[in-house]
Structure formats: C-alpha cells, structure tokens
mmCIF file of C-alpha atoms in Angstrom:
data_model
loop_
_atom_site.group_PDB
_atom_site.id
_atom_site.type_symbol
_atom_site.label_atom_id
_atom_site.label_comp_id
_atom_site.label_asym_id
_atom_site.label_seq_id
_atom_site.Cartn_x
_atom_site.Cartn_y
_atom_site.Cartn_z
ATOM 1 C CA UNK V 1 6.751 11.282 70.322
ATOM 2 C CA UNK V 2 6.313 7.630 70.840
ATOM 3 C CA UNK V 3 2.901 7.823 68.470
ATOM 4 C CA UNK V 4 5.251 10.656 65.999
ATOM 5 C CA UNK V 5 7.434 8.538 66.183
ATOM 6 C CA UNK V 6 5.329 5.470 64.500
ATOM 7 C CA UNK V 7 3.393 7.508 62.272
ATOM 8 C CA UNK V 8 6.922 8.853 61.095
ATOM 9 C CA UNK V 9 7.184 4.783 60.545
ATOM 10 C CA UNK V 10 4.176 3.484 58.840
ATOM 11 C CA UNK V 11 4.879 7.038 56.443
ATOM 12 C CA UNK V 12 8.478 5.932 55.340
ATOM 13 C CA UNK V 13 6.779 2.424 55.203
ATOM 14 C CA UNK V 14 4.184 3.863 53.393
ATOM 15 C CA UNK V 15 6.394 6.023 50.978
ATOM 16 C CA UNK V 16 8.584 3.290 50.334
ATOM 17 C CA UNK V 17 6.205 0.625 49.641
ATOM 18 C CA UNK V 18 4.781 3.545 46.847
ATOM 19 C CA UNK V 19 7.941 3.778 45.587
ATOM 20 C CA UNK V 20 8.380 0.752 44.547
ATOM 21 C CA UNK V 21 4.997 0.606 42.963
ATOM 22 C CA UNK V 22 5.871 3.397 41.088
ATOM 23 C CA UNK V 23 9.103 1.598 40.257
ATOM 24 C CA UNK V 24 7.206 -1.023 39.067
ATOM 25 C CA UNK V 25 4.919 0.814 37.037
ATOM 26 C CA UNK V 26 7.600 2.454 35.162
ATOM 27 C CA UNK V 27 9.392 -0.193 34.394
ATOM 28 C CA UNK V 28 5.921 -1.650 32.456
ATOM 29 C CA UNK V 29 5.732 1.934 30.851
ATOM 30 C CA UNK V 30 9.354 1.542 29.713
ATOM 31 C CA UNK V 31 10.027 -2.011 29.086
ATOM 32 C CA UNK V 32 6.410 -3.501 28.091
ATOM 33 C CA UNK V 33 3.797 -0.514 27.166
ATOM 34 C CA UNK V 34 6.487 0.771 24.293
ATOM 35 C CA UNK V 35 6.818 -2.730 23.086
ATOM 36 C CA UNK V 36 3.205 -2.877 22.188
ATOM 37 C CA UNK V 37 4.125 -0.332 19.627
ATOM 38 C CA UNK V 38 6.953 -3.252 17.797
ATOM 39 C CA UNK V 39 3.607 -5.791 17.862
ATOM 40 C CA UNK V 40 1.602 -4.128 15.284
ATOM 41 C CA UNK V 41 2.553 -6.491 12.748
ATOM 42 C CA UNK V 42 1.421 -6.609 9.090
ATOM 43 C CA UNK V 43 2.237 -9.420 6.773
ATOM 44 C CA UNK V 44 2.837 -9.935 3.718
ATOM 45 C CA UNK V 45 4.022 -13.040 1.524
ATOM 46 C CA UNK V 46 8.187 -12.993 2.925
ATOM 47 C CA UNK V 47 6.593 -12.692 6.587
ATOM 48 C CA UNK V 48 3.694 -15.888 6.155
ATOM 49 C CA UNK V 49 7.184 -17.966 4.418
ATOM 50 C CA UNK V 50 9.483 -16.493 7.227
ATOM 51 C CA UNK V 51 6.589 -17.301 10.038
ATOM 52 C CA UNK V 52 5.916 -21.597 8.569
ATOM 53 C CA UNK V 53 9.510 -21.804 8.415
ATOM 54 C CA UNK V 54 10.891 -24.317 10.578
ATOM 55 C CA UNK V 55 14.024 -22.123 11.910
ATOM 56 C CA UNK V 56 11.331 -20.321 13.591
ATOM 57 C CA UNK V 57 11.967 -23.183 16.699
ATOM 58 C CA UNK V 58 15.601 -21.468 17.286
ATOM 59 C CA UNK V 59 14.476 -18.379 16.065
ATOM 60 C CA UNK V 60 11.882 -18.276 19.195
ATOM 61 C CA UNK V 61 14.302 -19.892 21.319
ATOM 62 C CA UNK V 62 17.408 -17.605 20.597
ATOM 63 C CA UNK V 63 15.093 -14.316 20.988
ATOM 64 C CA UNK V 64 13.917 -15.489 24.543
ATOM 65 C CA UNK V 65 16.279 -12.874 26.087
ATOM 66 C CA UNK V 66 15.320 -9.974 23.919
ATOM 67 C CA UNK V 67 11.462 -10.487 24.217
ATOM 68 C CA UNK V 68 9.996 -8.125 26.020
ATOM 69 C CA UNK V 69 7.021 -10.155 27.551
ATOM 70 C CA UNK V 70 9.666 -12.235 28.900
ATOM 71 C CA UNK V 71 11.458 -9.264 29.859
ATOM 72 C CA UNK V 72 8.005 -7.792 31.399
ATOM 73 C CA UNK V 73 8.032 -11.105 33.817
ATOM 74 C CA UNK V 74 11.749 -10.575 35.024
ATOM 75 C CA UNK V 75 10.526 -9.363 38.520
ATOM 76 C CA UNK V 76 7.498 -11.976 39.215
ATOM 77 C CA UNK V 77 9.777 -14.730 37.634
ATOM 78 C CA UNK V 78 12.607 -13.792 39.934
ATOM 79 C CA UNK V 79 10.559 -13.038 42.710
ATOM 80 C CA UNK V 80 9.301 -16.901 43.487
ATOM 81 C CA UNK V 81 12.767 -18.607 42.642
ATOM 82 C CA UNK V 82 14.101 -16.668 45.539
ATOM 83 C CA UNK V 83 11.293 -17.666 47.548
ATOM 84 C CA UNK V 84 11.806 -21.279 46.455
ATOM 85 C CA UNK V 85 15.262 -21.200 47.371
ATOM 86 C CA UNK V 86 14.644 -19.214 50.910
ATOM 87 C CA UNK V 87 11.715 -22.047 51.606
ATOM 88 C CA UNK V 88 14.434 -24.959 50.890
ATOM 89 C CA UNK V 89 17.345 -23.077 52.702
ATOM 90 C CA UNK V 90 15.023 -22.555 55.934
ATOM 91 C CA UNK V 91 13.993 -26.309 55.615
ATOM 92 C CA UNK V 92 17.834 -27.974 54.779
ATOM 93 C CA UNK V 93 19.626 -25.420 57.836
ATOM 94 C CA UNK V 94 16.376 -24.363 60.270
ATOM 95 C CA UNK V 95 17.745 -27.332 62.766
ATOM 96 C CA UNK V 96 21.101 -25.466 62.882
ATOM 97 C CA UNK V 97 19.459 -22.079 64.130
ATOM 98 C CA UNK V 98 16.734 -23.840 65.979
ATOM 99 C CA UNK V 99 13.958 -23.874 63.515
ATOM 100 C CA UNK V 100 11.665 -27.216 63.087
ATOM 101 C CA UNK V 101 8.882 -25.938 61.814
ATOM 102 C CA UNK V 102 8.350 -28.426 58.540
ATOM 103 C CA UNK V 103 7.472 -27.139 55.408
ATOM 104 C CA UNK V 104 6.651 -29.982 53.545
ATOM 105 C CA UNK V 105 3.220 -29.572 51.960
ATOM 106 C CA UNK V 106 1.607 -32.751 50.116
ATOM 107 C CA UNK V 107 1.477 -32.939 46.460
ATOM 108 C CA UNK V 108 -2.259 -33.621 46.197
ATOM 109 C CA UNK V 109 -3.827 -30.172 46.645
ATOM 110 C CA UNK V 110 -1.829 -29.032 43.649
ATOM 111 C CA UNK V 111 -2.841 -31.901 41.346
ATOM 112 C CA UNK V 112 -6.446 -31.181 42.171
ATOM 113 C CA UNK V 113 -6.310 -27.931 41.624
ATOM 114 C CA UNK V 114 -4.108 -27.681 38.569
ATOM 115 C CA UNK V 115 -7.602 -28.459 36.269
ATOM 116 C CA UNK V 116 -8.892 -25.636 37.634
ATOM 117 C CA UNK V 117 -6.312 -22.968 36.678
ATOM 118 C CA UNK V 118 -5.928 -24.331 33.734
ATOM 119 C CA UNK V 119 -9.418 -23.737 33.057
ATOM 120 C CA UNK V 120 -9.365 -19.794 34.189
ATOM 121 C CA UNK V 121 -5.996 -18.985 32.419
ATOM 122 C CA UNK V 122 -7.673 -20.482 29.464
ATOM 123 C CA UNK V 123 -10.914 -18.945 29.600
ATOM 124 C CA UNK V 124 -8.531 -15.345 30.212
ATOM 125 C CA UNK V 125 -6.539 -16.300 26.728
ATOM 126 C CA UNK V 126 -9.792 -17.020 24.536
ATOM 127 C CA UNK V 127 -11.997 -13.797 25.854
ATOM 128 C CA UNK V 128 -9.013 -11.396 25.425
ATOM 129 C CA UNK V 129 -8.323 -13.186 21.702
ATOM 130 C CA UNK V 130 -11.801 -13.092 20.865
ATOM 131 C CA UNK V 131 -11.593 -8.636 21.518
ATOM 132 C CA UNK V 132 -8.643 -8.722 19.498
ATOM 133 C CA UNK V 133 -10.077 -10.745 16.752
ATOM 134 C CA UNK V 134 -13.530 -8.902 16.832
ATOM 135 C CA UNK V 135 -11.699 -5.420 17.058
ATOM 136 C CA UNK V 136 -9.772 -7.010 13.509
ATOM 137 C CA UNK V 137 -12.461 -7.887 11.473
ATOM 138 C CA UNK V 138 -13.536 -3.851 12.861
ATOM 139 C CA UNK V 139 -10.783 -2.243 11.723
ATOM 140 C CA UNK V 140 -11.286 -4.458 8.154
ATOM 141 C CA UNK V 141 -14.710 -3.627 7.760
ATOM 142 C CA UNK V 142 -13.774 -0.139 7.924
ATOM 143 C CA UNK V 143 -11.551 0.040 5.305
ATOM 144 C CA UNK V 144 -13.394 -1.530 3.027
ATOM 145 C CA UNK V 145 -16.445 0.849 4.000
ATOM 146 C CA UNK V 146 -13.798 3.785 3.036
ATOM 147 C CA UNK V 147 -13.466 2.244 -0.278
ATOM 148 C CA UNK V 148 -16.965 1.919 -1.138
ATOM 149 C CA UNK V 149 -17.761 5.168 0.136
ATOM 150 C CA UNK V 150 -15.315 7.322 -1.558
ATOM 151 C CA UNK V 151 -16.191 4.717 -4.670
ATOM 152 C CA UNK V 152 -19.616 5.764 -4.230
ATOM 153 C CA UNK V 153 -19.473 9.739 -3.820
ATOM 154 C CA UNK V 154 -16.962 9.760 -6.460
ATOM 155 C CA UNK V 155 -19.397 8.181 -9.029
ATOM 156 C CA UNK V 156 -22.928 9.991 -7.745
ATOM 157 C CA UNK V 157 -21.394 12.962 -7.100
ATOM 158 C CA UNK V 158 -22.186 15.999 -9.971
ATOM 159 C CA UNK V 159 -18.786 16.710 -12.374
ATOM 160 C CA UNK V 160 -19.249 20.480 -11.443
ATOM 161 C CA UNK V 161 -18.648 20.056 -7.998
ATOM 162 C CA UNK V 162 -14.897 18.698 -7.792
ATOM 163 C CA UNK V 163 -14.214 20.418 -4.485
ATOM 164 C CA UNK V 164 -17.037 18.629 -2.873
ATOM 165 C CA UNK V 165 -15.662 15.272 -4.259
ATOM 166 C CA UNK V 166 -12.092 16.164 -2.396
ATOM 167 C CA UNK V 167 -14.332 17.165 0.595
ATOM 168 C CA UNK V 168 -15.698 14.114 0.872
ATOM 169 C CA UNK V 169 -12.151 12.132 0.408
ATOM 170 C CA UNK V 170 -10.660 14.221 3.018
ATOM 171 C CA UNK V 171 -13.483 13.613 5.630
ATOM 172 C CA UNK V 172 -13.411 9.951 5.216
ATOM 173 C CA UNK V 173 -9.085 9.472 5.559
ATOM 174 C CA UNK V 174 -9.904 11.816 8.558
ATOM 175 C CA UNK V 175 -12.598 10.105 9.958
ATOM 176 C CA UNK V 176 -10.415 6.468 9.837
ATOM 177 C CA UNK V 177 -7.022 8.478 11.470
ATOM 178 C CA UNK V 178 -9.336 9.703 13.819
ATOM 179 C CA UNK V 179 -10.327 6.826 15.322
ATOM 180 C CA UNK V 180 -7.365 5.787 15.676
ATOM 181 C CA UNK V 181 -5.986 8.440 18.196
ATOM 182 C CA UNK V 182 -9.427 8.394 19.810
ATOM 183 C CA UNK V 183 -8.828 4.645 20.926
ATOM 184 C CA UNK V 184 -4.781 5.660 21.983
ATOM 185 C CA UNK V 185 -5.703 8.527 23.732
ATOM 186 C CA UNK V 186 -2.286 8.659 25.769
ATOM 187 C CA UNK V 187 -0.032 7.964 22.870
ATOM 188 C CA UNK V 188 -1.143 10.154 20.279
ATOM 189 C CA UNK V 189 -1.918 13.501 19.098
ATOM 190 C CA UNK V 190 -4.972 14.321 17.451
ATOM 191 C CA UNK V 191 -3.855 17.728 15.527
ATOM 192 C CA UNK V 192 -0.585 15.936 14.956
ATOM 193 C CA UNK V 193 -2.528 13.411 12.861
ATOM 194 C CA UNK V 194 -4.780 15.145 11.194
ATOM 195 C CA UNK V 195 -3.076 18.817 10.432
ATOM 196 C CA UNK V 196 -1.320 16.559 7.471
ATOM 197 C CA UNK V 197 -5.630 15.440 6.212
ATOM 198 C CA UNK V 198 -8.039 18.380 6.653
ATOM 199 C CA UNK V 199 -7.438 22.109 5.408
ATOM 200 C CA UNK V 200 -7.010 24.790 8.607
ATOM 201 C CA UNK V 201 -10.044 25.814 9.093
ATOM 202 C CA UNK V 202 -11.432 22.361 8.656
ATOM 203 C CA UNK V 203 -9.202 21.266 11.668
ATOM 204 C CA UNK V 204 -9.863 23.656 14.237
ATOM 205 C CA UNK V 205 -13.368 23.467 13.227
ATOM 206 C CA UNK V 206 -12.825 19.723 13.986
ATOM 207 C CA UNK V 207 -10.491 20.220 17.302
ATOM 208 C CA UNK V 208 -13.066 22.162 19.023
ATOM 209 C CA UNK V 209 -15.705 19.412 19.441
ATOM 210 C CA UNK V 210 -15.731 16.849 22.253
ATOM 211 C CA UNK V 211 -16.084 13.765 20.675
ATOM 212 C CA UNK V 212 -14.123 14.525 17.085
ATOM 213 C CA UNK V 213 -14.881 10.862 15.071
ATOM 214 C CA UNK V 214 -18.429 11.755 15.537
ATOM 215 C CA UNK V 215 -18.089 15.554 14.315
ATOM 216 C CA UNK V 216 -16.025 14.032 11.197
ATOM 217 C CA UNK V 217 -19.510 11.759 10.806
ATOM 218 C CA UNK V 218 -21.710 14.482 10.764
ATOM 219 C CA UNK V 219 -19.565 16.178 8.300
ATOM 220 C CA UNK V 220 -19.601 13.819 6.138
ATOM 221 C CA UNK V 221 -23.134 13.773 5.889
ATOM 222 C CA UNK V 222 -23.450 17.472 4.853
ATOM 223 C CA UNK V 223 -21.214 16.147 2.013
ATOM 224 C CA UNK V 224 -23.789 13.706 0.997
ATOM 225 C CA UNK V 225 -26.862 16.461 1.566
ATOM 226 C CA UNK V 226 -25.015 19.360 -0.313
ATOM 227 C CA UNK V 227 -23.975 17.236 -3.127
ATOM 228 C CA UNK V 228 -27.814 17.107 -4.258
ATOM 229 C CA UNK V 229 -27.974 13.373 -5.337
ATOM 230 C CA UNK V 230 -31.291 11.659 -6.077
ATOM 231 C CA UNK V 231 -33.446 10.537 -2.909
ATOM 232 C CA UNK V 232 -32.604 7.157 -3.051
ATOM 233 C CA UNK V 233 -28.444 6.982 -3.550
ATOM 234 C CA UNK V 234 -28.211 9.531 -0.778
ATOM 235 C CA UNK V 235 -29.600 6.708 1.292
ATOM 236 C CA UNK V 236 -26.949 4.617 0.026
ATOM 237 C CA UNK V 237 -24.343 6.436 0.821
ATOM 238 C CA UNK V 238 -26.079 7.532 4.210
ATOM 239 C CA UNK V 239 -25.944 3.575 4.940
ATOM 240 C CA UNK V 240 -22.155 3.309 4.475
ATOM 241 C CA UNK V 241 -22.139 6.067 7.260
ATOM 242 C CA UNK V 242 -24.311 4.470 9.971
ATOM 243 C CA UNK V 243 -21.815 1.321 9.441
ATOM 244 C CA UNK V 244 -19.370 3.912 10.276
ATOM 245 C CA UNK V 245 -21.164 4.825 13.163
ATOM 246 C CA UNK V 246 -21.452 1.264 14.566
ATOM 247 C CA UNK V 247 -18.090 0.684 14.000
ATOM 248 C CA UNK V 248 -16.898 3.804 15.837
ATOM 249 C CA UNK V 249 -19.589 2.346 18.365
ATOM 250 C CA UNK V 250 -17.776 -1.142 18.478
ATOM 251 C CA UNK V 251 -14.807 0.074 18.974
ATOM 252 C CA UNK V 252 -15.854 2.071 21.810
ATOM 253 C CA UNK V 253 -17.612 -1.107 23.553
ATOM 254 C CA UNK V 254 -14.173 -3.096 23.298
ATOM 255 C CA UNK V 255 -11.678 -0.533 24.681
ATOM 256 C CA UNK V 256 -14.117 0.769 27.807
ATOM 257 C CA UNK V 257 -15.589 -2.745 28.803
ATOM 258 C CA UNK V 258 -12.682 -5.075 29.942
ATOM 259 C CA UNK V 259 -13.011 -8.377 30.947
ATOM 260 C CA UNK V 260 -15.169 -8.965 34.211
ATOM 261 C CA UNK V 261 -12.475 -7.915 36.451
ATOM 262 C CA UNK V 262 -13.876 -10.697 39.103
ATOM 263 C CA UNK V 263 -11.878 -12.528 36.067
ATOM 264 C CA UNK V 264 -8.297 -11.095 36.524
ATOM 265 C CA UNK V 265 -8.303 -10.738 39.875
ATOM 266 C CA UNK V 266 -9.437 -14.667 40.878
ATOM 267 C CA UNK V 267 -6.965 -15.680 38.111
ATOM 268 C CA UNK V 268 -4.330 -13.601 39.786
ATOM 269 C CA UNK V 269 -4.298 -14.396 42.983
ATOM 270 C CA UNK V 270 -5.376 -17.966 42.130
ATOM 271 C CA UNK V 271 -1.885 -18.270 40.439
ATOM 272 C CA UNK V 272 0.095 -16.279 42.967
ATOM 273 C CA UNK V 273 -1.478 -18.840 46.140
ATOM 274 C CA UNK V 274 -0.474 -21.496 44.053
ATOM 275 C CA UNK V 275 2.490 -20.798 42.982
ATOM 276 C CA UNK V 276 3.860 -19.171 46.495
ATOM 277 C CA UNK V 277 3.093 -22.595 47.970
ATOM 278 C CA UNK V 278 3.866 -24.804 45.293
ATOM 279 C CA UNK V 279 8.160 -24.875 46.214
ATOM 280 C CA UNK V 280 6.639 -26.200 49.506
ATOM 281 C CA UNK V 281 5.509 -29.782 47.503
ATOM 282 C CA UNK V 282 8.303 -30.176 45.534
ATOM 283 C CA UNK V 283 11.078 -29.722 48.454
ATOM 284 C CA UNK V 284 10.266 -33.492 49.452
ATOM 285 C CA UNK V 285 11.124 -35.412 45.892
ATOM 286 C CA UNK V 286 13.219 -32.603 44.442
ATOM 287 C CA UNK V 287 15.422 -30.449 46.722
ATOM 288 C CA UNK V 288 17.210 -27.431 45.794
ATOM 289 C CA UNK V 289 16.314 -28.712 42.706
ATOM 290 C CA UNK V 290 12.614 -27.219 43.073
ATOM 291 C CA UNK V 291 14.447 -23.947 42.608
ATOM 292 C CA UNK V 292 15.146 -23.792 39.024
ATOM 293 C CA UNK V 293 11.768 -26.024 38.739
ATOM 294 C CA UNK V 294 9.724 -23.224 40.787
ATOM 295 C CA UNK V 295 11.128 -20.898 37.994
ATOM 296 C CA UNK V 296 10.384 -22.636 35.217
ATOM 297 C CA UNK V 297 7.219 -23.377 36.225
ATOM 298 C CA UNK V 298 5.898 -19.289 37.664
ATOM 299 C CA UNK V 299 7.680 -18.717 33.754
ATOM 300 C CA UNK V 300 5.156 -20.514 31.350
ATOM 301 C CA UNK V 301 2.119 -19.935 34.057
ATOM 302 C CA UNK V 302 2.928 -16.026 34.685
ATOM 303 C CA UNK V 303 3.594 -16.304 30.490
ATOM 304 C CA UNK V 304 0.328 -17.323 29.552
ATOM 305 C CA UNK V 305 -2.146 -15.528 32.064
ATOM 306 C CA UNK V 306 0.317 -12.060 30.766
ATOM 307 C CA UNK V 307 -0.134 -12.851 27.264
ATOM 308 C CA UNK V 308 -4.160 -13.117 28.086
ATOM 309 C CA UNK V 309 -3.475 -9.568 29.948
ATOM 310 C CA UNK V 310 -1.608 -8.084 27.361
ATOM 311 C CA UNK V 311 -3.831 -9.035 24.224
ATOM 312 C CA UNK V 312 -7.066 -7.399 25.914
ATOM 313 C CA UNK V 313 -6.968 -3.915 25.348
ATOM 314 C CA UNK V 314 -6.572 -4.972 20.953
ATOM 315 C CA UNK V 315 -6.198 -1.299 19.936
ATOM 316 C CA UNK V 316 -2.732 -0.772 21.112
ATOM 317 C CA UNK V 317 -1.070 -3.811 19.103
ATOM 318 C CA UNK V 318 -3.325 -3.665 16.225
ATOM 319 C CA UNK V 319 -1.662 -2.259 13.052
ATOM 320 C CA UNK V 320 -4.576 0.561 12.747
ATOM 321 C CA UNK V 321 -1.853 2.913 10.935
ATOM 322 C CA UNK V 322 -1.601 0.391 8.539
ATOM 323 C CA UNK V 323 -4.541 -0.229 7.889
ATOM 324 C CA UNK V 324 -5.123 4.197 7.862
ATOM 325 C CA UNK V 325 -2.289 4.318 5.234
ATOM 326 C CA UNK V 326 -4.399 1.050 3.596
ATOM 327 C CA UNK V 327 -7.807 3.968 3.265
ATOM 328 C CA UNK V 328 -5.712 7.327 2.431
ATOM 329 C CA UNK V 329 -3.117 6.059 -0.326
ATOM 330 C CA UNK V 330 -6.372 4.030 -1.908
ATOM 331 C CA UNK V 331 -8.857 6.932 -1.722
ATOM 332 C CA UNK V 332 -6.521 9.505 -2.770
ATOM 333 C CA UNK V 333 -5.493 6.883 -6.209
ATOM 334 C CA UNK V 334 -9.394 7.162 -6.252
ATOM 335 C CA UNK V 335 -9.767 11.008 -6.570
ATOM 336 C CA UNK V 336 -6.569 11.429 -8.687
ATOM 337 C CA UNK V 337 -7.562 8.426 -11.164
ATOM 338 C CA UNK V 338 -11.389 10.302 -10.976
ATOM 339 C CA UNK V 339 -11.523 12.264 -14.548
ATOM 340 C CA UNK V 340 -9.613 9.748 -16.337
ATOM 341 C CA UNK V 341 -11.338 6.583 -15.229
ATOM 342 C CA UNK V 342 -14.342 8.435 -16.775
ATOM 343 C CA UNK V 343 -12.926 9.376 -19.907
ATOM 344 C CA UNK V 344 -13.576 6.138 -21.239
ATOM 345 C CA UNK V 345 -15.903 3.878 -21.839
ATOM 346 C CA UNK V 346 -17.027 0.951 -23.931
ATOM 347 C CA UNK V 347 -19.897 1.212 -26.463
ATOM 348 C CA UNK V 348 -19.740 -1.838 -29.064
ATOM 349 C CA UNK V 349 -16.594 -3.874 -27.954
ATOM 350 C CA UNK V 350 -15.594 0.131 -28.947
ATOM 351 C CA UNK V 351 -13.790 2.514 -27.695
ATOM 352 C CA UNK V 352 -15.666 6.250 -27.005
ATOM 353 C CA UNK V 353 -13.387 8.872 -25.630
ATOM 354 C CA UNK V 354 -16.505 11.206 -23.631
ATOM 355 C CA UNK V 355 -16.657 15.013 -24.287
ATOM 356 C CA UNK V 356 -14.109 13.914 -27.659
ATOM 357 C CA UNK V 357 -14.922 15.379 -30.883
ATOM 358 C CA UNK V 358 -14.317 14.963 -34.332
ATOM 359 C CA UNK V 359 -14.106 11.327 -35.910
ATOM 360 C CA UNK V 360 -13.998 9.795 -31.762
ATOM 361 C CA UNK V 361 -17.497 11.661 -31.337
ATOM 362 C CA UNK V 362 -19.022 10.508 -34.631
ATOM 363 C CA UNK V 363 -17.406 6.980 -33.847
ATOM 364 C CA UNK V 364 -19.096 7.284 -30.393
ATOM 365 C CA UNK V 365 -22.559 8.405 -31.794
ATOM 366 C CA UNK V 366 -22.837 5.816 -34.811
ATOM 367 C CA UNK V 367 -22.057 3.095 -32.261
ATOM 368 C CA UNK V 368 -24.405 4.024 -29.886
ATOM 369 C CA UNK V 369 -26.989 4.034 -32.640
ATOM 370 C CA UNK V 370 -25.939 0.640 -33.793
ATOM 371 C CA UNK V 371 -26.819 0.280 -30.368
ATOM 372 C CA UNK V 372 -30.043 1.309 -29.640
ATOM 373 C CA UNK V 373 -31.468 -0.364 -33.192
ATOM 374 C CA UNK V 374 -30.208 -3.452 -31.883
ATOM 375 C CA UNK V 375 -32.037 -3.542 -28.206
ATOM 376 C CA UNK V 376 -35.097 -1.421 -30.261
ATOM 377 C CA UNK V 377 -35.004 -5.025 -32.443
ATOM 378 C CA UNK V 378 -34.815 -7.752 -29.699
ATOM 379 C CA UNK V 379 -37.109 -5.821 -27.161
ATOM 380 C CA UNK V 380 -39.918 -6.376 -30.044
ATOM 381 C CA UNK V 381 -38.789 -9.684 -30.537
ATOM 382 C CA UNK V 382 -39.173 -10.246 -26.584
ATOM 383 C CA UNK V 383 -42.494 -8.488 -27.168
ATOM 384 C CA UNK V 384 -43.497 -10.934 -29.984
ATOM 385 C CA UNK V 385 -42.568 -13.899 -28.053
ATOM 386 C CA UNK V 386 -44.179 -12.852 -25.008
ATOM 387 C CA UNK V 387 -47.195 -12.338 -26.968
ATOM 388 C CA UNK V 388 -47.055 -16.351 -27.790
ATOM 389 C CA UNK V 389 -46.588 -17.943 -24.810
ATOM 390 C CA UNK V 390 -49.566 -15.512 -23.482
ATOM 391 C CA UNK V 391 -52.113 -17.243 -25.727
ATOM 392 C CA UNK V 392 -50.623 -20.816 -25.759
ATOM 393 C CA UNK V 393 -51.501 -20.209 -22.032
ATOM 394 C CA UNK V 394 -54.813 -18.782 -22.495
ATOM 395 C CA UNK V 395 -55.439 -21.819 -24.990
ATOM 396 C CA UNK V 396 -54.108 -24.212 -21.618
ATOM 397 C CA UNK V 397 -56.684 -22.157 -19.211
ATOM 398 C CA UNK V 398 -59.467 -22.524 -21.477
ATOM 399 C CA UNK V 399 -58.875 -26.328 -21.617
ATOM 400 C CA UNK V 400 -58.180 -26.723 -18.184
ATOM 401 C CA UNK V 401 -61.770 -24.826 -17.620
ATOM 402 C CA UNK V 402 -63.342 -27.386 -19.965
ATOM 403 C CA UNK V 403 -62.265 -30.306 -17.746
ATOM 404 C CA UNK V 404 -63.265 -28.201 -14.797
ATOM 405 C CA UNK V 405 -66.381 -27.852 -15.947
ATOM 406 C CA UNK V 406 -66.948 -31.736 -17.251
ATOM 407 C CA UNK V 407 -65.700 -32.800 -13.559
ATOM 408 C CA UNK V 408 -68.381 -30.229 -11.893
ATOM 409 C CA UNK V 409 -71.060 -32.417 -14.108
ATOM 410 C CA UNK V 410 -70.673 -35.588 -12.978
ATOM 411 C CA UNK V 411 -69.658 -34.588 -9.626
ATOM 412 C CA UNK V 412 -73.636 -33.345 -9.889
ATOM 413 C CA UNK V 413 -74.294 -36.665 -11.281
ATOM 414 C CA UNK V 414 -73.250 -39.097 -9.310
ATOM 415 C CA UNK V 415 -75.059 -36.952 -5.823
ATOM 416 C CA UNK V 416 -78.215 -37.037 -7.817
ATOM 417 C CA UNK V 417 -77.702 -40.954 -8.341
ATOM 418 C CA UNK V 418 -76.765 -41.318 -4.412
ATOM 419 C CA UNK V 419 -79.584 -39.775 -3.168
ATOM 420 C CA UNK V 420 -82.147 -40.945 -5.316
ATOM 421 C CA UNK V 421 -80.292 -44.861 -4.209
#
C-alpha cells in the first residue's frame, strides 16, 4: 500500500507538471505563435515615414503592454521577480523564524561572467538575423525569377499555343504559393491555396504527389518541352527552373536546420542560472529595491534572447504571402497584355501594326524596306572601311618585316666580326 501510494503521488506530481507545461505551451500558441502572423510587414513610403519619425519612441513605449513579445515574457519575468522577493524576505525576516543562513553573494562573479553572457546573446541574435535575411533574399530572388521566367515563356512560346502560355503562368504562380505552404505546414492548407490557381485535374495530380513543389517544377519543365523551342532558348528557361530548384533547397535547409541546439541550450542555462543568483548579489546594496531591478534586468536579457529564438525560423514572419501576391498579379498582367504588347512595334521611328491590313501594312512594308536599304548601305560602307584598314595593316606588316630583315643582317655582321677578332 505504501509503495502504491507513493507511485500514485509520483504520478500525480508528473501529471501536474505535464499539465503546467501543457498550459505554458498553450499560452505560447495563443499568445506568441498567433502573433507571428502580424509581424509579416511589407513597407511602403508611408510605413517608412512613420518608421523614421521621432514619435517612434513614445509609440514604442506606449505599445509595451500590448506587445506579444512582452506578454510572452510575463511568466519567466514573474518567476524571477517572485524569486528575488523571496530571497530578500528570507534574508530580512529569517532571524525571526530561526533561519540564519546568509543569502548574500559578492558581485564579482557576475561582473566577470557578464561579458561571456553578452557574447552568447550577441552570437544568438546575429545568427538568427543572418538566417532571416538569407530567407528574405531567397524570396526576393524568387519573385524576380518568376517574372523573368514568365517573360521568357510569353515571348518565346509559339503564338498558336496560348493554352500553353496560360498553363506556364499558372504553374509558375502555383510553385510560389506551394513553396509558401510547404514552409508553413501547420498553418496553411495546400489544397485551399492551390485551388484558386490550378485547374481541377492539375490540382488533384499535384496533391497526389509526396513533394508538391518538386512536382510543380517538373510540370514547368514539361511545359517548356511541349513548346518546341530552339535548344538555346529552352536551355535559358531551364536555367530559371534550376534556380527555382535551388531556392526550394535553400529554404528547406534553413527550415529544417536550426542553429546548433548546444548554443540555444547553453545560452538558456547560463541566463537562467545567472538571473536566479543575481538577487543574492543585489541584496546587500539595494535591499528591497533589488526586486524591481531583478524584474527589469530579467526582462531585458530574456527579451534579447527571445528575439533571437523568434527570428531563427524566418518563414512564419516573412511576408511570403505578399511576395506570392506580387507574383500572381505581375504574371497575370503579363499574360493579359501579351497580345496587345506584341501588336505594336517600332520601325524607323514610326509605328507599325502587326497583322494589320491596308495603309498601315503598306506603311510598315515601306518603312521596313527603307530600313533594310539603309542597313545594306551601312554594311557596304563598313566593308569598304575594313578593306582600307586591311591594306594599311598589310603595309605596316611589310615595313616591319623589312626592318626585321635589316636587323638580322646587322646581327650576322656583328657575329662575323666577333668571330674574326
């Protein structure tokens, strides 16, 4: 019975601990994970003006109590604040209750270790920022590649294959959106996102694949092959598909590989131990004032460490949906204006309407003939000039050859004189 009672008590303690951890995790999900969606900022001119304004100081102070970062730090900061109050209470009133142990520590160990703690925090935040910036550059390059790839396809694909052009644009858009969902597997649904872009049979085929973005790239390659392009042009488009594949691999590398966990764990352990013992060094000089001091110091140091952790996984805070929207709107505009863009060309400073009839076609033909005649005359003049330059070069070579022969004769004569001497 005693063993069973002990086991039940232990089980109850474990369950209570798991419940408290589960409550903290739920708090993080409700407070912090959801707030990451609000950090996907896209700046324009008004946002930059507001960002540079000196009113940012009052604005940032005023938003302290509504900040999700600060709210998320409430549990650990509260713990260290209560712990500091308990230390001071025990040191102040311990004698009355027979508690005579001193809780005072010298400040020297904290002064010596503060620089090491600072280095760990700086490394953490710099490494996380580097990952965030690399991810942002990848997605910026992806937007440029999507535009360039569609431009190539709409320009080079045969005019009698408009369906193939439309499919190229659809799959380019689908790849950008599919990559976004691929990097946010818990927050977004692939079917819901792609159903607005792909047709029904295309959507079902994509969702049946294990790796949707990779399948979309394979389909882009098939579309290019179906266009029957010149091998050089097809190779240029294949280079862009390869760049898409590289962007996919780079994103997966960042998403699946965190900063070495030893750094994160050591920084957390160092910081917690440092903050737990810090009130004992503050008691002697500050007394009860050590409680707000501990709260402020823990808030600042934990905030710096937490920013590094929050930024480490960048794809849930980068505005990937803003970039996907740019891909969709830009490529749709290119497709919708493809015919009208190609309907007007410049010839000899005039405007010729392709496919027109009557006077416009005659004007285009006459302008074209005049241009060809001028080009022919320019080519003939260039050939004549080249012939003149060739003759001048031949004369210079003959002169140089004569000089070389004369020098050789002089050299032979000197050698003969030297041998006779």
